[in-house]
PDB file of C-alpha atoms in Angstrom:
ATOM      1  CA  UNK A 562       0.339   0.353  -0.093  1.00 59.00           C
ATOM      2  CA  UNK A 563       1.531   3.706  -1.408  1.00 64.00           C
ATOM      3  CA  UNK A 564       0.192   6.802  -0.018  1.00 71.00           C
ATOM      4  CA  UNK A 565      -2.189   8.835  -2.780  1.00 66.00           C
ATOM      5  CA  UNK A 566      -3.814  11.270  -1.182  1.00 72.00           C
ATOM      6  CA  UNK A 567      -6.170  13.143   0.987  1.00 77.00           C
ATOM      7  CA  UNK A 568     -10.356  13.917   1.114  1.00 76.00           C
ATOM      8  CA  UNK A 569     -12.848  15.283   3.020  1.00 80.00           C
ATOM      9  CA  UNK A 570     -13.937  12.651   5.191  1.00 81.00           C
ATOM     10  CA  UNK A 571     -17.525  11.662   4.329  1.00 73.00           C
ATOM     11  CA  UNK A 572     -20.697   9.450   6.515  1.00 71.00           C
ATOM     12  CA  UNK A 573     -19.452   6.257   6.340  1.00 67.00           C
ATOM     13  CA  UNK A 574     -15.651   6.515   6.163  1.00 73.00           C
ATOM     14  CA  UNK A 575     -13.434   4.118   8.386  1.00 76.00           C
ATOM     15  CA  UNK A 576     -12.716   6.776  11.138  1.00 84.00           C
ATOM     16  CA  UNK A 577      -8.921   4.939  11.190  1.00 83.00           C
ATOM     17  CA  UNK A 578      -8.093   6.494   8.505  1.00 83.00           C
ATOM     18  CA  UNK A 579      -8.575   9.964   9.098  1.00 89.00           C
ATOM     19  CA  UNK A 580      -5.502  12.558   9.871  1.00 89.00           C
ATOM     20  CA  UNK A 581      -5.509  13.351  13.089  1.00 90.00           C
ATOM     21  CA  UNK A 582      -2.807  16.018  12.886  1.00 89.00           C
ATOM     22  CA  UNK A 583      -4.258  17.480   9.601  1.00 88.00           C
ATOM     23  CA  UNK A 584      -7.373  17.670  11.892  1.00 87.00           C
ATOM     24  CA  UNK A 585      -5.451  19.875  14.443  1.00 88.00           C
ATOM     25  CA  UNK A 586      -4.222  22.263  11.403  1.00 87.00           C
ATOM     26  CA  UNK A 587      -7.649  23.021   9.573  1.00 87.00           C
ATOM     27  CA  UNK A 588     -10.319  21.509  12.513  1.00 88.00           C
ATOM     28  CA  UNK A 589     -11.718  19.549   9.417  1.00 88.00           C
ATOM     29  CA  UNK A 590     -11.562  15.499   9.712  1.00 90.00           C
ATOM     30  CA  UNK A 591      -9.639  14.186   6.505  1.00 88.00           C
ATOM     31  CA  UNK A 592      -8.699  10.712   5.320  1.00 84.00           C
ATOM     32  CA  UNK A 593      -6.141   8.895   3.914  1.00 81.00           C
ATOM     33  CA  UNK A 594      -5.810   7.605   0.304  1.00 73.00           C
ATOM     34  CA  UNK A 595      -3.854   4.533  -0.075  1.00 69.00           C
ATOM     35  CA  UNK A 596      -3.104   2.830  -3.954  1.00 58.00           C
ATOM     36  CA  UNK A 597      -1.510  -0.652  -4.473  1.00 54.00           C
ATOM     37  CA  UNK A 598      -1.090  -3.018  -7.131  1.00 45.00           C
ATOM     38  CA  UNK A 599      -4.516  -3.101  -8.712  1.00 55.00           C
ATOM     39  CA  UNK A 600      -3.921   0.789  -9.425  1.00 71.00           C
ATOM     40  CA  UNK A 601      -4.761   1.198 -13.208  1.00 85.00           C
ATOM     41  CA  UNK A 602      -2.095   3.464 -14.783  1.00 90.00           C
ATOM     42  CA  UNK A 603      -2.607   6.306 -17.598  1.00 94.00           C
ATOM     43  CA  UNK A 604       0.095   6.262 -20.041  1.00 96.00           C
ATOM     44  CA  UNK A 605       0.225   9.370 -22.198  1.00 97.00           C
ATOM     45  CA  UNK A 606       2.600   9.347 -24.881  1.00 97.00           C
ATOM     46  CA  UNK A 607       3.166  12.812 -25.986  1.00 97.00           C
ATOM     47  CA  UNK A 608       4.373  13.596 -29.886  1.00 96.00           C
ATOM     48  CA  UNK A 609       6.863  16.056 -28.976  1.00 95.00           C
ATOM     49  CA  UNK A 610       8.041  16.771 -33.295  1.00 93.00           C
ATOM     50  CA  UNK A 611       8.524  20.133 -34.552  1.00 91.00           C
ATOM     51  CA  UNK A 612       5.369  19.774 -36.548  1.00 90.00           C
ATOM     52  CA  UNK A 613       3.401  19.807 -33.056  1.00 93.00           C
ATOM     53  CA  UNK A 614       4.635  23.359 -31.918  1.00 88.00           C
ATOM     54  CA  UNK A 615       7.403  24.436 -33.401  1.00 82.00           C
ATOM     55  CA  UNK A 616       6.256  26.580 -36.050  1.00 83.00           C
ATOM     56  CA  UNK A 617       2.478  27.220 -33.974  1.00 88.00           C
ATOM     57  CA  UNK A 618       3.138  27.535 -30.563  1.00 91.00           C
ATOM     58  CA  UNK A 619      -0.850  27.115 -29.694  1.00 93.00           C
ATOM     59  CA  UNK A 620      -0.639  23.636 -31.254  1.00 95.00           C
ATOM     60  CA  UNK A 621       1.696  22.421 -28.571  1.00 94.00           C
ATOM     61  CA  UNK A 622       0.234  24.172 -26.153  1.00 94.00           C
ATOM     62  CA  UNK A 623      -3.800  22.361 -26.845  1.00 95.00           C
ATOM     63  CA  UNK A 624      -1.564  19.443 -27.337  1.00 96.00           C
ATOM     64  CA  UNK A 625      -0.300  19.171 -23.380  1.00 95.00           C
ATOM     65  CA  UNK A 626      -3.106  20.842 -22.142  1.00 94.00           C
ATOM     66  CA  UNK A 627      -4.900  17.620 -23.481  1.00 94.00           C
ATOM     67  CA  UNK A 628      -1.811  16.067 -22.245  1.00 95.00           C
ATOM     68  CA  UNK A 629      -2.655  17.869 -18.254  1.00 94.00           C
ATOM     69  CA  UNK A 630      -6.660  17.379 -18.372  1.00 92.00           C
ATOM     70  CA  UNK A 631      -6.466  13.137 -18.998  1.00 93.00           C
ATOM     71  CA  UNK A 632      -3.624  13.255 -16.370  1.00 93.00           C
ATOM     72  CA  UNK A 633      -5.856  14.924 -13.809  1.00 91.00           C
ATOM     73  CA  UNK A 634      -8.432  13.156 -14.582  1.00 89.00           C
ATOM     74  CA  UNK A 635      -6.403   9.855 -13.715  1.00 89.00           C
ATOM     75  CA  UNK A 636      -5.055  10.874 -10.628  1.00 89.00           C
ATOM     76  CA  UNK A 637      -8.623  11.987  -9.853  1.00 85.00           C
ATOM     77  CA  UNK A 638      -9.773   8.555 -10.050  1.00 82.00           C
ATOM     78  CA  UNK A 639      -6.544   7.606  -7.822  1.00 81.00           C
ATOM     79  CA  UNK A 640      -4.687   6.057 -10.917  1.00 87.00           C
ATOM     80  CA  UNK A 641      -0.991   6.155 -11.788  1.00 89.00           C
ATOM     81  CA  UNK A 642       0.404   8.448 -14.772  1.00 93.00           C
ATOM     82  CA  UNK A 643       3.254   8.425 -16.436  1.00 94.00           C
ATOM     83  CA  UNK A 644       3.931  11.019 -19.351  1.00 95.00           C
ATOM     84  CA  UNK A 645       6.191   9.778 -22.115  1.00 96.00           C
ATOM     85  CA  UNK A 646       7.828  12.863 -24.159  1.00 96.00           C
ATOM     86  CA  UNK A 647       8.604  11.293 -27.962  1.00 95.00           C
ATOM     87  CA  UNK A 648      11.476  12.389 -29.966  1.00 92.00           C
ATOM     88  CA  UNK A 649      13.051  10.552 -32.563  1.00 91.00           C
ATOM     89  CA  UNK A 650      12.548   6.577 -31.786  1.00 93.00           C
ATOM     90  CA  UNK A 651      11.687   6.568 -27.885  1.00 93.00           C
ATOM     91  CA  UNK A 652      10.513   8.030 -25.416  1.00 94.00           C
ATOM     92  CA  UNK A 653      11.505   9.963 -22.539  1.00 93.00           C
ATOM     93  CA  UNK A 654       9.549   9.372 -18.581  1.00 92.00           C
ATOM     94  CA  UNK A 655      11.108  12.346 -16.990  1.00 91.00           C
ATOM     95  CA  UNK A 656       8.733  12.722 -14.270  1.00 90.00           C
ATOM     96  CA  UNK A 657       8.523   8.554 -13.720  1.00 89.00           C
ATOM     97  CA  UNK A 658       4.734   7.089 -12.189  1.00 89.00           C
ATOM     98  CA  UNK A 659       3.007  10.361 -11.213  1.00 90.00           C
ATOM     99  CA  UNK A 660       0.296   9.303  -7.697  1.00 86.00           C
ATOM    100  CA  UNK A 661      -1.278  12.021  -6.496  1.00 84.00           C
ATOM    101  CA  UNK A 662      -2.636  15.329  -6.893  1.00 86.00           C
ATOM    102  CA  UNK A 663       0.757  17.072  -5.338  1.00 86.00           C
ATOM    103  CA  UNK A 664       3.020  14.911  -7.561  1.00 88.00           C
ATOM    104  CA  UNK A 665       0.803  14.973 -10.603  1.00 91.00           C
ATOM    105  CA  UNK A 666       1.131  19.670 -10.553  1.00 91.00           C
ATOM    106  CA  UNK A 667       4.790  19.573  -9.924  1.00 89.00           C
ATOM    107  CA  UNK A 668       5.072  17.400 -13.139  1.00 90.00           C
ATOM    108  CA  UNK A 669       2.942  19.790 -14.801  1.00 90.00           C
ATOM    109  CA  UNK A 670       4.172  22.867 -13.975  1.00 88.00           C
ATOM    110  CA  UNK A 671       7.760  21.265 -16.148  1.00 88.00           C
ATOM    111  CA  UNK A 672       5.303  19.421 -18.652  1.00 88.00           C
ATOM    112  CA  UNK A 673       4.836  23.592 -19.921  1.00 84.00           C
ATOM    113  CA  UNK A 674       8.062  23.543 -21.177  1.00 87.00           C
ATOM    114  CA  UNK A 675       8.079  21.151 -23.476  1.00 91.00           C
ATOM    115  CA  UNK A 676      10.490  22.168 -27.152  1.00 90.00           C
ATOM    116  CA  UNK A 677       9.046  20.366 -30.057  1.00 92.00           C
ATOM    117  CA  UNK A 678      11.949  19.411 -31.322  1.00 90.00           C
ATOM    118  CA  UNK A 679      13.233  17.049 -34.804  1.00 88.00           C
ATOM    119  CA  UNK A 680      10.770  14.223 -36.032  1.00 90.00           C
ATOM    120  CA  UNK A 681       8.961  11.508 -33.611  1.00 92.00           C
ATOM    121  CA  UNK A 682       8.822   8.004 -34.567  1.00 94.00           C
ATOM    122  CA  UNK A 683       5.870   6.697 -32.529  1.00 94.00           C
ATOM    123  CA  UNK A 684       5.694   3.255 -32.993  1.00 94.00           C
ATOM    124  CA  UNK A 685       8.921   2.630 -32.527  1.00 95.00           C
ATOM    125  CA  UNK A 686       8.460   4.906 -29.087  1.00 95.00           C
ATOM    126  CA  UNK A 687       5.465   3.028 -28.110  1.00 95.00           C
ATOM    127  CA  UNK A 688       7.824  -0.715 -28.198  1.00 93.00           C
ATOM    128  CA  UNK A 689      10.474   0.238 -26.582  1.00 93.00           C
ATOM    129  CA  UNK A 690       8.849   1.919 -24.026  1.00 92.00           C
ATOM    130  CA  UNK A 691       9.857  -0.253 -21.257  1.00 86.00           C
ATOM    131  CA  UNK A 692       6.459  -0.350 -18.831  1.00 83.00           C
ATOM    132  CA  UNK A 693       4.258  -0.441 -21.098  1.00 84.00           C
ATOM    133  CA  UNK A 694       2.899  -2.810 -19.100  1.00 82.00           C
ATOM    134  CA  UNK A 695      -0.224  -5.608 -19.372  1.00 82.00           C
ATOM    135  CA  UNK A 696      -4.796  -5.274 -19.079  1.00 82.00           C
ATOM    136  CA  UNK A 697      -3.384  -2.529 -16.497  1.00 84.00           C
ATOM    137  CA  UNK A 698      -4.778   0.707 -17.993  1.00 90.00           C
ATOM    138  CA  UNK A 699      -4.900   2.625 -20.561  1.00 94.00           C
ATOM    139  CA  UNK A 700      -2.302   4.611 -23.021  1.00 96.00           C
ATOM    140  CA  UNK A 701      -3.306   7.795 -24.833  1.00 96.00           C
ATOM    141  CA  UNK A 702      -1.038   8.826 -27.524  1.00 97.00           C
ATOM    142  CA  UNK A 703      -0.838  12.485 -28.597  1.00 97.00           C
ATOM    143  CA  UNK A 704       0.281  13.220 -32.113  1.00 96.00           C
ATOM    144  CA  UNK A 705      -1.175  15.617 -35.268  1.00 95.00           C
ATOM    145  CA  UNK A 706      -0.704  11.580 -36.356  1.00 95.00           C
ATOM    146  CA  UNK A 707       0.863  14.155 -39.645  1.00 89.00           C
ATOM    147  CA  UNK A 708       3.693  11.773 -41.136  1.00 85.00           C
ATOM    148  CA  UNK A 709       5.085   7.786 -42.919  1.00 82.00           C
ATOM    149  CA  UNK A 710       5.416   6.661 -39.763  1.00 83.00           C
ATOM    150  CA  UNK A 711       2.612   3.857 -39.710  1.00 89.00           C
ATOM    151  CA  UNK A 712       0.711   4.535 -36.310  1.00 93.00           C
ATOM    152  CA  UNK A 713      -0.901   1.279 -36.680  1.00 95.00           C
ATOM    153  CA  UNK A 714       1.633  -0.624 -35.341  1.00 95.00           C
ATOM    154  CA  UNK A 715       1.591   1.245 -32.257  1.00 96.00           C
ATOM    155  CA  UNK A 716      -2.091   0.109 -32.068  1.00 97.00           C
ATOM    156  CA  UNK A 717      -1.307  -3.521 -32.488  1.00 96.00           C
ATOM    157  CA  UNK A 718       1.263  -4.097 -29.811  1.00 95.00           C
ATOM    158  CA  UNK A 719      -0.504  -2.070 -27.477  1.00 96.00           C
ATOM    159  CA  UNK A 720      -3.615  -3.983 -28.762  1.00 95.00           C
ATOM    160  CA  UNK A 721      -1.368  -7.365 -28.102  1.00 93.00           C
ATOM    161  CA  UNK A 722      -0.605  -6.034 -24.281  1.00 92.00           C
ATOM    162  CA  UNK A 723      -4.435  -6.080 -23.873  1.00 91.00           C
ATOM    163  CA  UNK A 724      -4.351  -2.436 -22.921  1.00 94.00           C
ATOM    164  CA  UNK A 725      -7.492   0.294 -23.333  1.00 93.00           C
ATOM    165  CA  UNK A 726      -5.540   2.236 -26.084  1.00 96.00           C
ATOM    166  CA  UNK A 727      -7.268   6.044 -27.257  1.00 96.00           C
ATOM    167  CA  UNK A 728      -5.744   8.479 -29.915  1.00 96.00           C
ATOM    168  CA  UNK A 729      -6.146  12.166 -30.472  1.00 96.00           C
ATOM    169  CA  UNK A 730      -5.294  13.444 -32.990  1.00 96.00           C
ATOM    170  CA  UNK A 731      -3.974  17.352 -32.812  1.00 96.00           C
ATOM    171  CA  UNK A 732      -4.845  19.841 -35.676  1.00 95.00           C
ATOM    172  CA  UNK A 733      -5.069  23.816 -36.332  1.00 95.00           C
ATOM    173  CA  UNK A 734      -7.814  24.912 -37.691  1.00 93.00           C
ATOM    174  CA  UNK A 735      -5.350  26.275 -40.752  1.00 91.00           C
ATOM    175  CA  UNK A 736      -3.576  22.044 -40.848  1.00 91.00           C
ATOM    176  CA  UNK A 737      -7.663  20.973 -41.186  1.00 91.00           C
ATOM    177  CA  UNK A 738      -8.567  23.657 -43.582  1.00 89.00           C
ATOM    178  CA  UNK A 739      -5.833  25.531 -45.416  1.00 85.00           C
ATOM    179  CA  UNK A 740      -6.027  28.711 -47.167  1.00 79.00           C
ATOM    180  CA  UNK A 741      -2.704  29.092 -49.047  1.00 76.00           C
ATOM    181  CA  UNK A 742      -3.450  29.925 -52.673  1.00 76.00           C
ATOM    182  CA  UNK A 743      -0.833  31.073 -55.441  1.00 74.00           C
ATOM    183  CA  UNK A 744       3.266  30.318 -55.278  1.00 78.00           C
ATOM    184  CA  UNK A 745       4.337  29.920 -52.295  1.00 76.00           C
ATOM    185  CA  UNK A 746       7.266  28.363 -50.396  1.00 74.00           C
ATOM    186  CA  UNK A 747       6.115  25.083 -48.085  1.00 71.00           C
ATOM    187  CA  UNK A 748       8.240  24.587 -45.434  1.00 69.00           C
ATOM    188  CA  UNK A 749       8.232  20.694 -43.479  1.00 68.00           C
ATOM    189  CA  UNK A 750       8.648  21.984 -39.628  1.00 65.00           C
ATOM    190  CA  UNK A 751      11.247  18.509 -39.349  1.00 65.00           C
ATOM    191  CA  UNK A 752      13.586  19.603 -42.252  1.00 62.00           C
ATOM    192  CA  UNK A 753      16.873  20.257 -41.032  1.00 61.00           C
ATOM    193  CA  UNK A 754      17.535  23.031 -43.712  1.00 63.00           C
ATOM    194  CA  UNK A 755      15.839  24.529 -47.202  1.00 62.00           C
ATOM    195  CA  UNK A 756      17.180  22.026 -49.039  1.00 70.00           C
ATOM    196  CA  UNK A 757      15.550  19.499 -47.784  1.00 69.00           C
ATOM    197  CA  UNK A 758      13.386  17.121 -49.978  1.00 71.00           C
ATOM    198  CA  UNK A 759      10.517  17.352 -48.280  1.00 69.00           C
ATOM    199  CA  UNK A 760       9.854  21.173 -48.216  1.00 71.00           C
ATOM    200  CA  UNK A 761       8.395  22.225 -52.083  1.00 75.00           C
ATOM    201  CA  UNK A 762       7.740  24.974 -53.959  1.00 77.00           C
ATOM    202  CA  UNK A 763       4.569  24.993 -55.433  1.00 78.00           C
ATOM    203  CA  UNK A 764       1.840  26.426 -56.982  1.00 80.00           C
ATOM    204  CA  UNK A 765      -1.288  25.951 -54.610  1.00 82.00           C
ATOM    205  CA  UNK A 766      -5.094  26.008 -56.820  1.00 85.00           C
ATOM    206  CA  UNK A 767      -8.217  25.208 -55.834  1.00 86.00           C
ATOM    207  CA  UNK A 768      -8.279  21.756 -57.476  1.00 88.00           C
ATOM    208  CA  UNK A 769      -5.104  21.070 -54.747  1.00 86.00           C
ATOM    209  CA  UNK A 770      -6.982  22.120 -51.465  1.00 88.00           C
ATOM    210  CA  UNK A 771      -9.187  20.251 -52.972  1.00 90.00           C
ATOM    211  CA  UNK A 772      -7.007  17.423 -52.698  1.00 91.00           C
ATOM    212  CA  UNK A 773      -5.933  17.935 -50.055  1.00 90.00           C
ATOM    213  CA  UNK A 774      -9.279  18.317 -47.855  1.00 92.00           C
ATOM    214  CA  UNK A 775      -9.718  14.914 -49.470  1.00 94.00           C
ATOM    215  CA  UNK A 776      -7.081  13.637 -47.936  1.00 94.00           C
ATOM    216  CA  UNK A 777      -6.922  14.553 -44.621  1.00 94.00           C
ATOM    217  CA  UNK A 778     -10.877  12.894 -44.738  1.00 95.00           C
ATOM    218  CA  UNK A 779      -9.642   9.684 -45.976  1.00 96.00           C
ATOM    219  CA  UNK A 780      -7.493  10.137 -42.946  1.00 95.00           C
ATOM    220  CA  UNK A 781      -9.887  10.476 -40.735  1.00 96.00           C
ATOM    221  CA  UNK A 782     -11.671   7.624 -41.539  1.00 96.00           C
ATOM    222  CA  UNK A 783      -9.158   5.356 -42.167  1.00 96.00           C
ATOM    223  CA  UNK A 784      -7.479   5.802 -38.134  1.00 96.00           C
ATOM    224  CA  UNK A 785     -10.645   5.552 -36.778  1.00 95.00           C
ATOM    225  CA  UNK A 786     -11.882   2.447 -39.256  1.00 96.00           C
ATOM    226  CA  UNK A 787      -8.346   1.164 -38.299  1.00 96.00           C
ATOM    227  CA  UNK A 788      -8.966   1.956 -34.397  1.00 95.00           C
ATOM    228  CA  UNK A 789     -12.768   0.750 -34.065  1.00 94.00           C
ATOM    229  CA  UNK A 790     -11.353  -2.873 -35.722  1.00 95.00           C
ATOM    230  CA  UNK A 791      -8.783  -3.813 -33.153  1.00 94.00           C
ATOM    231  CA  UNK A 792     -11.602  -2.264 -30.153  1.00 94.00           C
ATOM    232  CA  UNK A 793      -9.405   0.858 -29.728  1.00 95.00           C
ATOM    233  CA  UNK A 794     -10.896   4.460 -29.573  1.00 94.00           C
ATOM    234  CA  UNK A 795     -10.277   7.367 -31.960  1.00 95.00           C
ATOM    235  CA  UNK A 796     -10.903  11.253 -31.487  1.00 94.00           C
ATOM    236  CA  UNK A 797      -9.532  14.454 -33.804  1.00 94.00           C
ATOM    237  CA  UNK A 798      -9.703  17.635 -32.225  1.00 94.00           C
ATOM    238  CA  UNK A 799      -9.203  21.910 -33.329  1.00 94.00           C
ATOM    239  CA  UNK A 800      -7.101  23.758 -31.453  1.00 95.00           C
ATOM    240  CA  UNK A 801      -9.800  25.765 -31.325  1.00 93.00           C
ATOM    241  CA  UNK A 802     -11.861  23.487 -29.504  1.00 90.00           C
ATOM    242  CA  UNK A 803     -12.519  24.209 -26.013  1.00 91.00           C
ATOM    243  CA  UNK A 804     -10.971  21.528 -24.126  1.00 88.00           C
ATOM    244  CA  UNK A 805     -13.840  20.615 -21.519  1.00 86.00           C
ATOM    245  CA  UNK A 806     -15.895  20.281 -25.005  1.00 83.00           C
ATOM    246  CA  UNK A 807     -13.165  17.271 -26.152  1.00 80.00           C
ATOM    247  CA  UNK A 808     -13.027  15.968 -22.747  1.00 78.00           C
ATOM    248  CA  UNK A 809     -16.487  15.992 -21.932  1.00 78.00           C
ATOM    249  CA  UNK A 810     -17.717  15.176 -25.645  1.00 82.00           C
ATOM    250  CA  UNK A 811     -16.146  13.227 -27.926  1.00 79.00           C
ATOM    251  CA  UNK A 812     -14.643  11.656 -24.950  1.00 79.00           C
ATOM    252  CA  UNK A 813     -18.100  10.041 -23.770  1.00 77.00           C
ATOM    253  CA  UNK A 814     -18.775   9.721 -27.370  1.00 76.00           C
ATOM    254  CA  UNK A 815     -16.636   7.163 -27.702  1.00 74.00           C
ATOM    255  CA  UNK A 816     -17.373   5.370 -23.682  1.00 71.00           C
ATOM    256  CA  UNK A 817     -13.383   6.545 -22.036  1.00 71.00           C
ATOM    257  CA  UNK A 818     -15.270   8.072 -19.953  1.00 63.00           C
ATOM    258  CA  UNK A 819     -18.790   7.180 -18.771  1.00 58.00           C
TER     259      UNK A 819
END
């Protein structure tokens, strides 16, 4: 048993769990909450590549806010949380396993200072993570999924580990509905230099914008279909959507929140 948090005493609670030291300070009854090995583990993989925040800081801030909100709901439900910051083919967990609200708020203060750079291979990072666990909670992957990396391998691996899976696609309004026209230079945010082959000079036409919209719709439909076929969950959100609408709207639809 491990101490996790306090809450106010309620009628019917075991009086042996009252913390009398807190009573002497606040003149209110609080009981200690503990966790054990059966506690669920919420694991949040946050894509920290350049496309998530280098050019659009509000996109990175939104992704961090989604991760923080999901993490808070987990610790509020007395579950464990870990944040896996994904860069390249690996992820880093700088905060360890977060248990309780005090540890959570300490982690969130550092999470706000994330630097988004480089690229991210989410599938490789998930497979290489040493603490994925088996049948002990939910894994959330937050990304724009706008890359050539095969995200399906991550879903299959997590399903093999019998974890609940949620993919959260974060897009800016400009990514969902671009307004470019005429001749433009398109610079890939994850490219190393202006000579990178991913950068392009092109003339944007209405037909190209329509093709982009169709390709994006196909991607979202494919992700939704594939996740459904694996009994996983997928939502696509825009950074101009209120976080509470995402949590209490989209997640209610998936059954993640009840």
